[in-house]
mmCIF file of C-alpha atoms in Angstrom:
data_model
loop_
_atom_site.group_PDB
_atom_site.id
_atom_site.type_symbol
_atom_site.label_atom_id
_atom_site.label_comp_id
_atom_site.label_asym_id
_atom_site.label_seq_id
_atom_site.Cartn_x
_atom_site.Cartn_y
_atom_site.Cartn_z
ATOM 1 C CA UNK Y 114 188.289 79.205 25.335
ATOM 2 C CA UNK Y 115 186.152 81.789 26.767
ATOM 3 C CA UNK Y 116 182.888 80.212 28.800
ATOM 4 C CA UNK Y 117 181.134 83.410 27.904
ATOM 5 C CA UNK Y 118 181.639 82.489 24.200
ATOM 6 C CA UNK Y 119 180.479 79.301 24.755
ATOM 7 C CA UNK Y 120 176.961 80.342 26.015
ATOM 8 C CA UNK Y 121 176.672 83.365 23.610
ATOM 9 C CA UNK Y 122 177.122 80.971 20.842
ATOM 10 C CA UNK Y 123 174.898 78.053 22.376
ATOM 11 C CA UNK Y 124 171.918 80.653 22.751
ATOM 12 C CA UNK Y 125 172.768 81.953 19.052
ATOM 13 C CA UNK Y 126 172.827 78.352 17.453
ATOM 14 C CA UNK Y 127 169.411 77.211 19.337
ATOM 15 C CA UNK Y 128 167.781 80.683 18.490
ATOM 16 C CA UNK Y 129 168.712 79.983 14.373
ATOM 17 C CA UNK Y 130 169.159 76.091 14.379
ATOM 18 C CA UNK Y 131 166.738 74.886 17.383
ATOM 19 C CA UNK Y 132 166.485 71.252 18.219
ATOM 20 C CA UNK Y 133 168.541 68.759 17.409
ATOM 21 C CA UNK Y 134 167.536 65.885 14.638
ATOM 22 C CA UNK Y 135 165.762 63.112 17.109
ATOM 23 C CA UNK Y 136 168.150 60.801 16.671
ATOM 24 C CA UNK Y 137 171.018 62.912 17.406
ATOM 25 C CA UNK Y 138 169.516 64.772 20.778
ATOM 26 C CA UNK Y 139 171.007 64.300 23.741
ATOM 27 C CA UNK Y 140 167.863 64.638 25.942
ATOM 28 C CA UNK Y 141 166.153 61.816 23.629
ATOM 29 C CA UNK Y 142 168.969 59.630 24.339
ATOM 30 C CA UNK Y 143 168.784 60.516 28.371
ATOM 31 C CA UNK Y 144 165.174 59.532 27.741
ATOM 32 C CA UNK Y 145 165.813 56.333 26.047
ATOM 33 C CA UNK Y 146 168.323 55.240 29.232
ATOM 34 C CA UNK Y 147 166.224 55.893 31.796
ATOM 35 C CA UNK Y 148 163.122 53.866 30.247
ATOM 36 C CA UNK Y 149 165.665 51.089 29.356
ATOM 37 C CA UNK Y 150 167.195 51.311 33.600
ATOM 38 C CA UNK Y 151 163.691 51.375 34.992
ATOM 39 C CA UNK Y 152 163.059 47.951 33.265
ATOM 40 C CA UNK Y 153 165.951 46.482 34.753
ATOM 41 C CA UNK Y 154 165.660 47.987 38.537
ATOM 42 C CA UNK Y 155 162.630 47.379 40.371
ATOM 43 C CA UNK Y 156 160.267 50.123 41.941
ATOM 44 C CA UNK Y 157 162.241 50.826 44.818
ATOM 45 C CA UNK Y 158 163.605 54.005 46.596
ATOM 46 C CA UNK Y 159 167.306 52.321 46.126
ATOM 47 C CA UNK Y 160 166.712 52.083 42.931
ATOM 48 C CA UNK Y 161 165.886 55.629 41.863
ATOM 49 C CA UNK Y 162 169.211 56.549 43.609
ATOM 50 C CA UNK Y 163 170.767 54.008 41.498
ATOM 51 C CA UNK Y 164 169.063 54.940 38.242
ATOM 52 C CA UNK Y 165 170.051 58.561 38.729
ATOM 53 C CA UNK Y 166 173.875 58.032 39.196
ATOM 54 C CA UNK Y 167 173.659 55.263 36.507
ATOM 55 C CA UNK Y 168 171.872 57.762 33.837
ATOM 56 C CA UNK Y 169 174.017 60.932 34.697
ATOM 57 C CA UNK Y 170 177.274 58.966 34.585
ATOM 58 C CA UNK Y 171 177.722 58.464 30.928
ATOM 59 C CA UNK Y 172 176.019 61.812 29.874
ATOM 60 C CA UNK Y 173 178.334 64.176 32.153
ATOM 61 C CA UNK Y 174 181.807 62.370 33.046
ATOM 62 C CA UNK Y 175 182.918 61.950 29.601
ATOM 63 C CA UNK Y 176 182.362 65.705 28.969
ATOM 64 C CA UNK Y 177 185.365 66.614 31.424
ATOM 65 C CA UNK Y 178 187.697 65.387 28.198
ATOM 66 C CA UNK Y 179 186.509 68.393 26.249
ATOM 67 C CA UNK Y 180 188.423 70.736 28.479
ATOM 68 C CA UNK Y 181 191.392 69.115 26.809
ATOM 69 C CA UNK Y 182 191.007 69.895 23.267
ATOM 70 C CA UNK Y 183 192.467 73.123 21.648
ATOM 71 C CA UNK Y 184 190.536 75.820 20.630
ATOM 72 C CA UNK Y 185 188.589 76.362 18.214
ATOM 73 C CA UNK Y 186 187.194 72.866 18.333
ATOM 74 C CA UNK Y 187 186.762 73.470 22.070
ATOM 75 C CA UNK Y 188 184.634 76.418 21.289
ATOM 76 C CA UNK Y 189 182.855 74.862 18.815
ATOM 77 C CA UNK Y 190 181.805 71.520 20.488
ATOM 78 C CA UNK Y 191 181.158 72.965 23.834
ATOM 79 C CA UNK Y 192 178.247 75.431 22.192
ATOM 80 C CA UNK Y 193 176.806 72.847 20.128
ATOM 81 C CA UNK Y 194 176.535 70.389 23.297
ATOM 82 C CA UNK Y 195 175.384 73.425 25.281
ATOM 83 C CA UNK Y 196 172.871 74.810 22.910
ATOM 84 C CA UNK Y 197 170.996 70.821 22.826
ATOM 85 C CA UNK Y 198 170.240 71.159 26.389
ATOM 86 C CA UNK Y 199 168.846 74.378 25.765
ATOM 87 C CA UNK Y 200 165.215 74.911 24.171
ATOM 88 C CA UNK Y 201 164.362 78.481 23.722
ATOM 89 C CA UNK Y 202 163.308 78.318 20.096
ATOM 90 C CA UNK Y 203 161.096 75.376 20.938
ATOM 91 C CA UNK Y 204 159.350 77.002 23.566
ATOM 92 C CA UNK Y 205 158.402 79.787 22.001
ATOM 93 C CA UNK Y 206 157.467 78.345 18.507
ATOM 94 C CA UNK Y 207 155.255 75.590 20.474
ATOM 95 C CA UNK Y 208 153.564 78.675 22.326
ATOM 96 C CA UNK Y 209 152.982 80.351 19.026
ATOM 97 C CA UNK Y 210 151.848 77.681 17.466
ATOM 98 C CA UNK Y 211 148.939 76.760 19.786
ATOM 99 C CA UNK Y 212 147.929 80.531 19.267
ATOM 100 C CA UNK Y 213 147.726 80.288 15.260
ATOM 101 C CA UNK Y 214 145.659 76.968 15.997
ATOM 102 C CA UNK Y 215 143.391 78.731 18.004
ATOM 103 C CA UNK Y 216 142.426 81.362 16.074
ATOM 104 C CA UNK Y 217 141.490 79.150 13.009
ATOM 105 C CA UNK Y 218 140.750 75.425 14.554
ATOM 106 C CA UNK Y 219 140.034 74.880 18.416
ATOM 107 C CA UNK Y 220 140.478 71.040 17.687
ATOM 108 C CA UNK Y 221 144.193 71.357 16.390
ATOM 109 C CA UNK Y 222 145.096 73.871 19.285
ATOM 110 C CA UNK Y 223 143.978 71.428 21.980
ATOM 111 C CA UNK Y 224 145.782 68.522 19.920
ATOM 112 C CA UNK Y 225 149.302 70.758 19.771
ATOM 113 C CA UNK Y 226 148.533 71.877 23.362
ATOM 114 C CA UNK Y 227 148.285 68.097 24.569
ATOM 115 C CA UNK Y 228 151.866 67.793 23.285
ATOM 116 C CA UNK Y 229 152.958 70.330 25.750
ATOM 117 C CA UNK Y 230 150.803 69.688 29.370
ATOM 118 C CA UNK Y 231 150.068 66.826 30.924
ATOM 119 C CA UNK Y 232 146.267 67.450 31.758
ATOM 120 C CA UNK Y 233 143.369 66.584 29.692
ATOM 121 C CA UNK Y 234 143.110 69.200 26.767
ATOM 122 C CA UNK Y 235 140.041 67.458 24.829
ATOM 123 C CA UNK Y 236 137.490 69.697 26.179
ATOM 124 C CA UNK Y 237 139.294 73.112 26.928
ATOM 125 C CA UNK Y 238 137.965 76.339 26.296
ATOM 126 C CA UNK Y 239 139.802 79.176 24.331
ATOM 127 C CA UNK Y 240 140.574 80.978 27.854
ATOM 128 C CA UNK Y 241 141.585 77.447 29.223
ATOM 129 C CA UNK Y 242 144.267 76.410 26.470
ATOM 130 C CA UNK Y 243 145.733 80.159 26.387
ATOM 131 C CA UNK Y 244 146.136 79.579 30.092
ATOM 132 C CA UNK Y 245 147.717 76.584 29.634
ATOM 133 C CA UNK Y 246 150.145 77.530 26.971
ATOM 134 C CA UNK Y 247 150.958 80.534 28.967
ATOM 135 C CA UNK Y 248 151.477 78.108 31.776
ATOM 136 C CA UNK Y 249 153.749 75.928 30.414
ATOM 137 C CA UNK Y 250 155.854 78.826 28.750
ATOM 138 C CA UNK Y 251 156.466 80.583 31.642
ATOM 139 C CA UNK Y 252 157.121 77.644 33.842
ATOM 140 C CA UNK Y 253 159.734 75.635 31.254
ATOM 141 C CA UNK Y 254 161.800 78.566 30.829
ATOM 142 C CA UNK Y 255 163.420 77.357 33.764
ATOM 143 C CA UNK Y 256 163.390 73.823 32.990
ATOM 144 C CA UNK Y 257 164.281 74.412 29.222
ATOM 145 C CA UNK Y 258 166.783 77.550 29.646
ATOM 146 C CA UNK Y 259 167.644 79.461 32.752
ATOM 147 C CA UNK Y 260 168.502 75.950 34.736
ATOM 148 C CA UNK Y 261 170.918 74.690 32.610
ATOM 149 C CA UNK Y 262 172.519 77.891 31.965
ATOM 150 C CA UNK Y 263 172.969 78.498 36.061
ATOM 151 C CA UNK Y 264 174.696 74.815 36.089
ATOM 152 C CA UNK Y 265 176.569 75.932 33.105
ATOM 153 C CA UNK Y 266 178.153 78.711 35.049
ATOM 154 C CA UNK Y 267 178.344 76.864 38.471
ATOM 155 C CA UNK Y 268 179.935 73.284 37.067
ATOM 156 C CA UNK Y 269 180.414 74.134 33.172
ATOM 157 C CA UNK Y 270 179.323 71.963 30.572
ATOM 158 C CA UNK Y 271 179.050 68.790 32.661
ATOM 159 C CA UNK Y 272 176.759 70.672 35.426
ATOM 160 C CA UNK Y 273 174.563 71.824 32.384
ATOM 161 C CA UNK Y 274 173.997 68.296 31.651
ATOM 162 C CA UNK Y 275 173.948 66.623 35.086
ATOM 163 C CA UNK Y 276 170.723 69.461 35.302
ATOM 164 C CA UNK Y 277 169.109 67.986 32.210
ATOM 165 C CA UNK Y 278 169.489 64.240 33.329
ATOM 166 C CA UNK Y 279 167.562 64.974 36.399
ATOM 167 C CA UNK Y 280 165.358 67.426 34.787
ATOM 168 C CA UNK Y 281 164.339 64.292 32.664
ATOM 169 C CA UNK Y 282 164.250 61.644 34.993
ATOM 170 C CA UNK Y 283 161.979 63.755 37.144
ATOM 171 C CA UNK Y 284 159.596 64.017 33.752
ATOM 172 C CA UNK Y 285 159.938 60.804 33.565
ATOM 173 C CA UNK Y 286 159.353 59.050 36.944
ATOM 174 C CA UNK Y 287 158.598 62.112 39.308
ATOM 175 C CA UNK Y 288 155.001 61.414 39.985
ATOM 176 C CA UNK Y 289 152.629 60.191 43.130
ATOM 177 C CA UNK Y 290 151.273 57.259 41.574
ATOM 178 C CA UNK Y 291 152.406 53.386 42.561
ATOM 179 C CA UNK Y 292 154.359 52.824 39.384
ATOM 180 C CA UNK Y 293 156.963 55.547 40.549
ATOM 181 C CA UNK Y 294 156.287 56.946 43.641
ATOM 182 C CA UNK Y 295 159.133 54.873 45.035
ATOM 183 C CA UNK Y 296 161.364 55.008 42.085
ATOM 184 C CA UNK Y 297 160.977 58.461 41.317
ATOM 185 C CA UNK Y 298 161.255 59.915 45.133
ATOM 186 C CA UNK Y 299 165.007 60.572 44.592
ATOM 187 C CA UNK Y 300 165.162 62.297 41.414
ATOM 188 C CA UNK Y 301 161.909 64.347 41.952
ATOM 189 C CA UNK Y 302 163.568 65.980 45.225
ATOM 190 C CA UNK Y 303 166.832 66.452 43.327
ATOM 191 C CA UNK Y 304 164.879 68.255 40.760
ATOM 192 C CA UNK Y 305 163.295 70.611 43.283
ATOM 193 C CA UNK Y 306 166.692 71.154 44.918
ATOM 194 C CA UNK Y 307 168.368 72.157 41.558
ATOM 195 C CA UNK Y 308 164.865 74.506 40.049
ATOM 196 C CA UNK Y 309 165.192 76.337 43.567
ATOM 197 C CA UNK Y 310 167.636 79.123 42.985
ATOM 198 C CA UNK Y 311 166.885 79.387 38.846
ATOM 199 C CA UNK Y 312 163.439 79.585 39.706
ATOM 200 C CA UNK Y 313 163.418 82.219 41.615
ATOM 201 C CA UNK Y 314 165.928 84.331 39.725
ATOM 202 C CA UNK Y 315 163.993 83.780 36.808
ATOM 203 C CA UNK Y 316 160.960 84.456 38.370
ATOM 204 C CA UNK Y 317 162.191 87.706 39.657
ATOM 205 C CA UNK Y 318 163.813 89.096 36.650
ATOM 206 C CA UNK Y 319 160.170 88.620 35.199
ATOM 207 C CA UNK Y 320 159.523 92.233 36.800
ATOM 208 C CA UNK Y 321 161.885 94.445 35.177
ATOM 209 C CA UNK Y 322 161.167 92.681 31.890
ATOM 210 C CA UNK Y 323 157.544 93.556 32.273
ATOM 211 C CA UNK Y 324 159.178 97.132 33.404
ATOM 212 C CA UNK Y 325 160.955 96.947 29.691
ATOM 213 C CA UNK Y 326 157.750 95.724 28.013
ATOM 214 C CA UNK Y 327 155.351 98.348 29.293
ATOM 215 C CA UNK Y 328 153.187 95.765 31.022
ATOM 216 C CA UNK Y 329 152.614 95.957 34.919
ATOM 217 C CA UNK Y 330 155.819 95.219 36.582
ATOM 218 C CA UNK Y 331 154.119 96.309 39.842
ATOM 219 C CA UNK Y 332 151.517 93.217 39.633
ATOM 220 C CA UNK Y 333 154.656 91.081 38.374
ATOM 221 C CA UNK Y 334 156.192 91.952 42.017
ATOM 222 C CA UNK Y 335 153.066 91.746 43.751
ATOM 223 C CA UNK Y 336 151.287 88.308 42.344
ATOM 224 C CA UNK Y 337 155.134 86.929 42.515
ATOM 225 C CA UNK Y 338 154.858 87.170 46.206
ATOM 226 C CA UNK Y 339 151.548 86.241 46.506
ATOM 227 C CA UNK Y 340 151.283 83.499 44.411
ATOM 228 C CA UNK Y 341 154.269 81.602 43.870
ATOM 229 C CA UNK Y 342 153.971 79.186 46.349
ATOM 230 C CA UNK Y 343 150.429 78.297 45.571
ATOM 231 C CA UNK Y 344 151.853 75.618 43.146
ATOM 232 C CA UNK Y 345 152.335 71.620 44.209
ATOM 233 C CA UNK Y 346 155.685 72.160 43.057
ATOM 234 C CA UNK Y 347 157.856 74.391 45.320
ATOM 235 C CA UNK Y 348 159.434 76.325 42.044
ATOM 236 C CA UNK Y 349 157.118 76.286 39.181
ATOM 237 C CA UNK Y 350 155.097 78.767 40.545
ATOM 238 C CA UNK Y 351 157.459 81.856 40.794
ATOM 239 C CA UNK Y 352 157.588 82.166 36.871
ATOM 240 C CA UNK Y 353 153.887 81.415 36.578
ATOM 241 C CA UNK Y 354 153.065 83.849 38.977
ATOM 242 C CA UNK Y 355 155.500 86.600 37.950
ATOM 243 C CA UNK Y 356 153.588 86.654 34.294
ATOM 244 C CA UNK Y 357 150.428 86.291 35.631
ATOM 245 C CA UNK Y 358 151.045 89.558 37.241
ATOM 246 C CA UNK Y 359 152.767 91.187 34.250
ATOM 247 C CA UNK Y 360 149.811 90.189 32.034
ATOM 248 C CA UNK Y 361 147.093 90.775 34.644
ATOM 249 C CA UNK Y 362 145.661 87.798 33.908
ATOM 250 C CA UNK Y 363 144.328 85.109 35.595
ATOM 251 C CA UNK Y 364 146.127 81.555 35.012
ATOM 252 C CA UNK Y 365 144.142 78.536 36.488
ATOM 253 C CA UNK Y 366 145.206 74.580 36.556
ATOM 254 C CA UNK Y 367 141.387 73.628 37.380
ATOM 255 C CA UNK Y 368 141.747 71.609 40.952
ATOM 256 C CA UNK Y 369 145.198 72.077 41.210
ATOM 257 C CA UNK Y 370 146.052 75.986 41.559
ATOM 258 C CA UNK Y 371 144.842 79.708 40.361
ATOM 259 C CA UNK Y 372 148.040 82.517 40.085
ATOM 260 C CA UNK Y 373 147.004 86.037 39.401
ATOM 261 C CA UNK Y 374 143.771 88.692 39.487
ATOM 262 C CA UNK Y 375 141.645 88.223 36.366
ATOM 263 C CA UNK Y 376 141.884 91.548 35.556
ATOM 264 C CA UNK Y 377 141.965 91.087 31.581
ATOM 265 C CA UNK Y 378 140.894 87.993 29.482
ATOM 266 C CA UNK Y 379 142.921 85.501 28.452
ATOM 267 C CA UNK Y 380 143.009 86.002 24.699
ATOM 268 C CA UNK Y 381 145.737 85.102 21.963
ATOM 269 C CA UNK Y 382 147.327 89.203 22.204
ATOM 270 C CA UNK Y 383 148.155 87.687 25.827
ATOM 271 C CA UNK Y 384 149.810 85.011 25.141
ATOM 272 C CA UNK Y 385 151.863 86.791 22.567
ATOM 273 C CA UNK Y 386 152.529 89.016 25.361
ATOM 274 C CA UNK Y 387 153.679 86.596 27.076
ATOM 275 C CA UNK Y 388 156.281 85.272 24.468
ATOM 276 C CA UNK Y 389 157.353 88.758 24.318
ATOM 277 C CA UNK Y 390 157.656 88.716 28.405
ATOM 278 C CA UNK Y 391 159.505 85.081 28.890
ATOM 279 C CA UNK Y 392 161.886 86.044 25.674
ATOM 280 C CA UNK Y 393 163.189 89.610 26.732
ATOM 281 C CA UNK Y 394 163.347 87.486 30.480
ATOM 282 C CA UNK Y 395 165.453 84.886 28.900
ATOM 283 C CA UNK Y 396 167.122 87.946 27.095
ATOM 284 C CA UNK Y 397 168.066 89.321 30.606
ATOM 285 C CA UNK Y 398 168.960 86.481 32.266
ATOM 286 C CA UNK Y 399 171.587 85.240 29.703
ATOM 287 C CA UNK Y 400 173.009 88.747 29.900
ATOM 288 C CA UNK Y 401 173.402 88.540 33.525
ATOM 289 C CA UNK Y 402 174.531 85.294 33.399
ATOM 290 C CA UNK Y 403 177.649 86.522 30.895
ATOM 291 C CA UNK Y 404 178.166 89.163 33.209
ATOM 292 C CA UNK Y 405 178.628 86.673 36.301
ATOM 293 C CA UNK Y 406 181.527 84.666 34.113
ATOM 294 C CA UNK Y 407 183.182 87.768 32.874
ATOM 295 C CA UNK Y 408 183.387 89.453 36.444
ATOM 296 C CA UNK Y 409 184.262 85.866 38.446
ATOM 297 C CA UNK Y 410 186.114 83.636 36.159
#
């Protein structure tokens, strides 16, 4: 079975079908496992290590058995499973829905945005909503697409699922509040480590994507170098900064970070441009990933 075929078919499946039904979604199952296990374990760093291993094992070890299946069953099952842990269509659709609502009903746009970001959206202005939508889109192309593919290249299907387990753990317990600070320390550090290379590759690929789209590719590279480390996360700023430069806009999470220069205003056209930029970046990443797998079996 060709790993390249699995990757390309998985991307096509995600684009055509999108997310699996909620009751069949492996990431939903991961979240349920995390919630169940953390209720059993105490809030300590040792508990965080145990939680990570206990959730990761059942979602990765059985996947090694798929390699023993014969084609085309191996190809079909592997492609379906890989498509379930990447989320291209959902990311793009979510951003477009916020933009569409913003033109008609700002309250509906705030409501839809609140399902995508952790910040309070109840009093955000049009520009703040647009900024937040661009931020979450460009940040999450690493978490939801390029990082799972990166670890699929390195470790096969178990690698992609292992990454998503760690990323889900970080999203659920990787916070600094008293309830999560200790138990979430280990998965949060692992998530930072696992995202280190994919986030930087994705941010760099935004520069040629901007060039191909006729956007500000020089600004993309300049802001990437200048602002990528201004976010609390060691990784999320790379794609957001590159996008801010390419779009010639300033992205801001009040009181947390400011990325880019306010050369142009933030409006729905800029959000649409961010969707185009993110989409082409993902195409370039997928083609590069396929090329690497062909050259290095």
